[in-house]
Coordinates of C-alpha atoms and ligand atoms in Angstrom, one line a residue:
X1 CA 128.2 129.3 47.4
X2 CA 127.5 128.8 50.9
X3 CA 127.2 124.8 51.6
X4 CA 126.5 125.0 55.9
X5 CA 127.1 127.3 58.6
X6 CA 128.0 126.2 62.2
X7 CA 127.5 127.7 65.3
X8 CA 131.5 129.5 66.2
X9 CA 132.2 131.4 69.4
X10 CA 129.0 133.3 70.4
X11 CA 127.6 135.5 67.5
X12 CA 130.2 133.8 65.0
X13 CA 129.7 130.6 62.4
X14 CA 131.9 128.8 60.9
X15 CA 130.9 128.5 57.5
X16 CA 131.6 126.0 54.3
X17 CA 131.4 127.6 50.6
X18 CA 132.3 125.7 47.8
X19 CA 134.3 128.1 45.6
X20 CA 134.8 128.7 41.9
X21 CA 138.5 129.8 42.4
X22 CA 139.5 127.4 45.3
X23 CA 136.9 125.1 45.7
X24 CA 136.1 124.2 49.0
X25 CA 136.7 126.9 51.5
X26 CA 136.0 127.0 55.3
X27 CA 136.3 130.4 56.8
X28 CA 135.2 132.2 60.4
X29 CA 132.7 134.7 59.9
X30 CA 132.2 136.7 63.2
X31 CA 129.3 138.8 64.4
X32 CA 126.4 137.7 62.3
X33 CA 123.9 137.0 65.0
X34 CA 124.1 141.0 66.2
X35 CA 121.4 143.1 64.1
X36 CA 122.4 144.2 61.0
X37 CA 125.1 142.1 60.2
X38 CA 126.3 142.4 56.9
X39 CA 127.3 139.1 57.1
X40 CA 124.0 137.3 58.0
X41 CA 122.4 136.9 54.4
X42 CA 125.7 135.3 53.0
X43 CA 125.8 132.4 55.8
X44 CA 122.8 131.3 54.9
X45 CA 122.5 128.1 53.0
X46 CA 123.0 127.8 49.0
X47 CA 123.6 131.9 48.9
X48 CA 125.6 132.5 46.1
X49 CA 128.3 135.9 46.7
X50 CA 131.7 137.2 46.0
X51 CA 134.0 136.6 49.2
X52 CA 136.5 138.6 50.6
X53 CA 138.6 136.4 52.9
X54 CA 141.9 137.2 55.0
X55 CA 143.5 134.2 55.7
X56 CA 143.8 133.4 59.1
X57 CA 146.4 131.0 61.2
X58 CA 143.7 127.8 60.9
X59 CA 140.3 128.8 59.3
X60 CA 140.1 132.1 56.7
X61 CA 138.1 134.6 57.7
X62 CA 135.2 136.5 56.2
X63 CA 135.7 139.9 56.1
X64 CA 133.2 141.2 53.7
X65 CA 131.0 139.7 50.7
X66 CA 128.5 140.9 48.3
X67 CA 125.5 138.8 48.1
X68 CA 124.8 137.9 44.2
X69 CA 121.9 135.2 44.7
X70 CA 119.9 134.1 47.4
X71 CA 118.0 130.9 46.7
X72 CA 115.3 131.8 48.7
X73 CA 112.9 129.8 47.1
X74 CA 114.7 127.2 48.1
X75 CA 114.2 128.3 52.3
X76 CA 110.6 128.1 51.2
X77 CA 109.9 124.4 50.2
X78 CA 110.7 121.8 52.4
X79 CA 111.4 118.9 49.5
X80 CA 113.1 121.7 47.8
X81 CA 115.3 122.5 50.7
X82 CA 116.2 118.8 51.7
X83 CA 117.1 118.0 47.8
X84 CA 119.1 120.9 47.7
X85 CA 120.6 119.7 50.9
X86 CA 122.0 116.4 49.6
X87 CA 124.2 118.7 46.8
X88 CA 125.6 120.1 49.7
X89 CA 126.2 117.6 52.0
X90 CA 127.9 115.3 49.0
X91 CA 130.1 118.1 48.0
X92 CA 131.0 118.9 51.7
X93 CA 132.1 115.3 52.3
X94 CA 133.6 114.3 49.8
X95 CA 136.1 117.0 48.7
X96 CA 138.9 118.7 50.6
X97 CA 139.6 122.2 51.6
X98 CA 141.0 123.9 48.4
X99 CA 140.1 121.1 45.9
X100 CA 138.4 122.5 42.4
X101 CA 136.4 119.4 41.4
X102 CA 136.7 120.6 37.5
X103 CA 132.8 121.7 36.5
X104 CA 131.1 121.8 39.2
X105 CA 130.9 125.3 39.9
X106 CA 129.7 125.9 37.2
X107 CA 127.1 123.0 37.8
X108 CA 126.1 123.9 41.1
X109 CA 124.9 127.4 39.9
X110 CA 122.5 126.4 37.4
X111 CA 121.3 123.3 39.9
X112 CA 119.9 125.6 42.4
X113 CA 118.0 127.9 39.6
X114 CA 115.8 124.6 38.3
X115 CA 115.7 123.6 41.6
X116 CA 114.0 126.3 42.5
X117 CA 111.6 125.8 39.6
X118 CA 111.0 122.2 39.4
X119 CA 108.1 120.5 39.9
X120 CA 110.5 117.2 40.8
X121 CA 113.3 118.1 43.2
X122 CA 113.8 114.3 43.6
X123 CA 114.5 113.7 40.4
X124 CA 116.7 116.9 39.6
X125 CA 118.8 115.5 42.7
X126 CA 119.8 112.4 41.0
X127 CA 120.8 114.0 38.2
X128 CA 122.9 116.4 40.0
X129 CA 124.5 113.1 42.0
X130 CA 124.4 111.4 38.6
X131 CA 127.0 114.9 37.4
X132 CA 129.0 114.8 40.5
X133 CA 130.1 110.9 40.1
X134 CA 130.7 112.1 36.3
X135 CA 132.9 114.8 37.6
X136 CA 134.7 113.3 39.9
X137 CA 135.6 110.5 37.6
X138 CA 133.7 108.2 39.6
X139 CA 130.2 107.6 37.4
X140 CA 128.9 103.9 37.5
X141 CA 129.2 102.3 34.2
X142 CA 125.9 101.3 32.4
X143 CA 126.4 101.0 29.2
X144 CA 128.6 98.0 28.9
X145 CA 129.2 94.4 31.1
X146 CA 131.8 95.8 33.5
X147 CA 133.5 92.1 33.4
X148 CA 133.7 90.9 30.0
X149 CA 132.7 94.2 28.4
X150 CA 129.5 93.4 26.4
X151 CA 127.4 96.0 25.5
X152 CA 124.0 95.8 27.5
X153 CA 120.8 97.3 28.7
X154 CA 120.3 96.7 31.9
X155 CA 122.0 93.9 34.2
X156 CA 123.2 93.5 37.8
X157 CA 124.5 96.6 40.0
X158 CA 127.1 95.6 41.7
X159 CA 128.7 98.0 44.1
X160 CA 132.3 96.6 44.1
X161 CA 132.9 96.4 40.5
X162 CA 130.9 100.5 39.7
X163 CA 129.0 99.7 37.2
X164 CA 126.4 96.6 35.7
X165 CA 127.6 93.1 35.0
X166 CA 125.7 90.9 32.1
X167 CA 123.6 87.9 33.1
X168 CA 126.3 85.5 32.0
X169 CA 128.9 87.4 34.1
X170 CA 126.7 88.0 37.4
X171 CA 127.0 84.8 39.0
X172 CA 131.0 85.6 39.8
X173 CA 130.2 88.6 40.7
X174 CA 129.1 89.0 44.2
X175 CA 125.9 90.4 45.3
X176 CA 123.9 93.1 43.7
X177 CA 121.0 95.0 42.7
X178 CA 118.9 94.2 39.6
X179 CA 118.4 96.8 37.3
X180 CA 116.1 97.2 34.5
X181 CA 117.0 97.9 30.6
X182 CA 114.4 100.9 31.3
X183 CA 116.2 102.2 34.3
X184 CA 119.4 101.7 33.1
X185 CA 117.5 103.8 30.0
X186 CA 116.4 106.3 32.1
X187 CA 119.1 107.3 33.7
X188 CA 121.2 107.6 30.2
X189 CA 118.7 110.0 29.5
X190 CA 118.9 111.8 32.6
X191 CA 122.7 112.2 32.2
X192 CA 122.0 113.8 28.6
X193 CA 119.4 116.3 29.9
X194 CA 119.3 119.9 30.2
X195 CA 118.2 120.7 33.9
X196 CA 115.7 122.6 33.0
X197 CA 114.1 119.7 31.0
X198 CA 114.0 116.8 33.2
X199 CA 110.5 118.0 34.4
X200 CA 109.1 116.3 31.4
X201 CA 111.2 112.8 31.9
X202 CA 108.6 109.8 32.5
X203 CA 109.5 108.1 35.7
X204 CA 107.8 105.1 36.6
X205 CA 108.0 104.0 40.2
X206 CA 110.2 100.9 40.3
X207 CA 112.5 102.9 37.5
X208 CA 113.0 105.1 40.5
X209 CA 113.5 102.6 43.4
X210 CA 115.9 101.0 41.0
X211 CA 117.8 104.7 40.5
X212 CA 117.7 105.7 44.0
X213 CA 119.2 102.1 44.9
X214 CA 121.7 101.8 42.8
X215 CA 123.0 105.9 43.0
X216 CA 122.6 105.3 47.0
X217 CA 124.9 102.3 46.6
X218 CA 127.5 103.8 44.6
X219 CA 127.8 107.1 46.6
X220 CA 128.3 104.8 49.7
X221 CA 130.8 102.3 48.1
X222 CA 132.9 104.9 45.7
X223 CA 132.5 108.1 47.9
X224 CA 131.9 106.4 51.7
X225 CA 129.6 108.5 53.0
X226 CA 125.9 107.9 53.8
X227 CA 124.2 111.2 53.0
X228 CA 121.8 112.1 56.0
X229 CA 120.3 114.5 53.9
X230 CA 119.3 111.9 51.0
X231 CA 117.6 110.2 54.2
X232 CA 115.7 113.0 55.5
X233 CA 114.7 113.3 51.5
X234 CA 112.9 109.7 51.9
X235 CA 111.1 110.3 54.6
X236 CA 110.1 113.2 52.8
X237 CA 108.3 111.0 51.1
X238 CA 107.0 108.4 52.7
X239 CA 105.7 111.1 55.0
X240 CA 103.5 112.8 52.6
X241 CA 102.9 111.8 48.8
X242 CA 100.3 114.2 47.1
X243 CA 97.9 113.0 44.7
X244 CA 99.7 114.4 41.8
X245 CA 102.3 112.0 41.8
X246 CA 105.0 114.8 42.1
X247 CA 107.0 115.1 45.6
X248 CA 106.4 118.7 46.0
X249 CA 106.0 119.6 50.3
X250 CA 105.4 122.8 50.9
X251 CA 105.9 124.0 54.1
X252 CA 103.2 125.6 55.8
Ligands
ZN301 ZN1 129.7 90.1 31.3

């Protein structure tokens, strides 16, 4: 699946896939901008094809490919595109060339299908950064005090420690982010769900402050990055909100 494409000598990108085989792969694909490049529908973002690559002295290089999927929908829908974004952007940034993050393949494939469908892109992304922390071993723990292990619902975020602490244990525990037995609810249940389903997942508003808070500061603690995409997502929203409540911007 292709993650980016960058501008590469003239007519050529440079172009990241995340591979079922070999995970992620960067490989010189030349001659797309000429007409009729066989090339040009497989560079673009989140198309899904079968690769041919000859390795090369640095980069690999794309020698032919067979488009499979397009995700075009996705090209279509500006909320869409910028949620779909942040899948790429964390997988791009955190993994190495030629590391298979177990799963996510596998993930990633049936991600962009409700994406394309959902009525919430916002809160499909969180689950899909809620699957990638899972997968990469690095979920925050919310189910349990991570100091003295009591089971709770709810408590206090804190960044260093990757997961909740209980109210007796918080005021050790350094500076955090409070978050409610119904988030912490919430995004149990978002874990468990199918994709496809999490259309129907009542969200209120300060459940999803809390979610976008805490998943923003664990990304940035566990994984170090700051996603610029996950930005451009806010301002998606702050931007525009329509009156149904959902997050849907279509573009013009
Ligand atoms: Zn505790």
């Amino acid at each position: 699946m292709t993650l980016v494409a960058r501008t590469f000598r003239g007519s050529g990108r440079m172009v990241s896939f995340y591979t079922r085989e070999r995970g992620l792969v960067e490989a010189a694909a030349r001659g797309i901008g000429k007409p009729g490049s066989s090339l040009a529908a497989v560079v673009e973002p989140f198309a899904l094809s079968k690769l041919f690559l000859a390795e090369g002295k640095g980069a690999d290089r794309l020698t032919q490919a067979e488009p499979i999927e397009s995700f075009y929908e996705l090209r279509r829908d500006m909320s869409r595109y910028a949620c779909a974004a942040v899948a790429c952007e964390l997988i791009l940034r955190t993994t190495e060339p030629g590391q298979v993050v177990p799963g996510l393949f596998d993930t990633l494939v049936p991600y962009l299908r409700a994406m394309e469908a959902t009525q919430r892109p916002q809160l499909l992304s969180w689950a899909f950064e809620l699957a990638y922390l899972q997968m990469s071993g690095l979920a925050p723990v919310l189910d349990r005090c991570v100091i003295c292990e009591a089971e709770i619902v709810g408590g206090t975020y804190i960044p260093a420690h990757g997961g909740l602490v209980c109210g007796d244990c918080s005021p050790d525990a350094g500076a955090g982010r409070h978050i409610s037995p119904g988030a912490a609810r919430t995004i149990v249940t978002m874990r468990r769900f199918q994709l496809d389903r999490l259309d129907r997942l009542g969200m209120p508003e300060d459940y999803a402050a809390q979610i976008a808070g805490l998943l923003r500061d664990h990304i940035r603690y566990h994984l170090d990055v700051s996603l610029k995409a996950d930005r451009f997502v806010e301002s998606l929203g702050r931007w525009r909100k329509p009156p149904d409540g959902s997050d849907s911007t279509k573009e013009p």
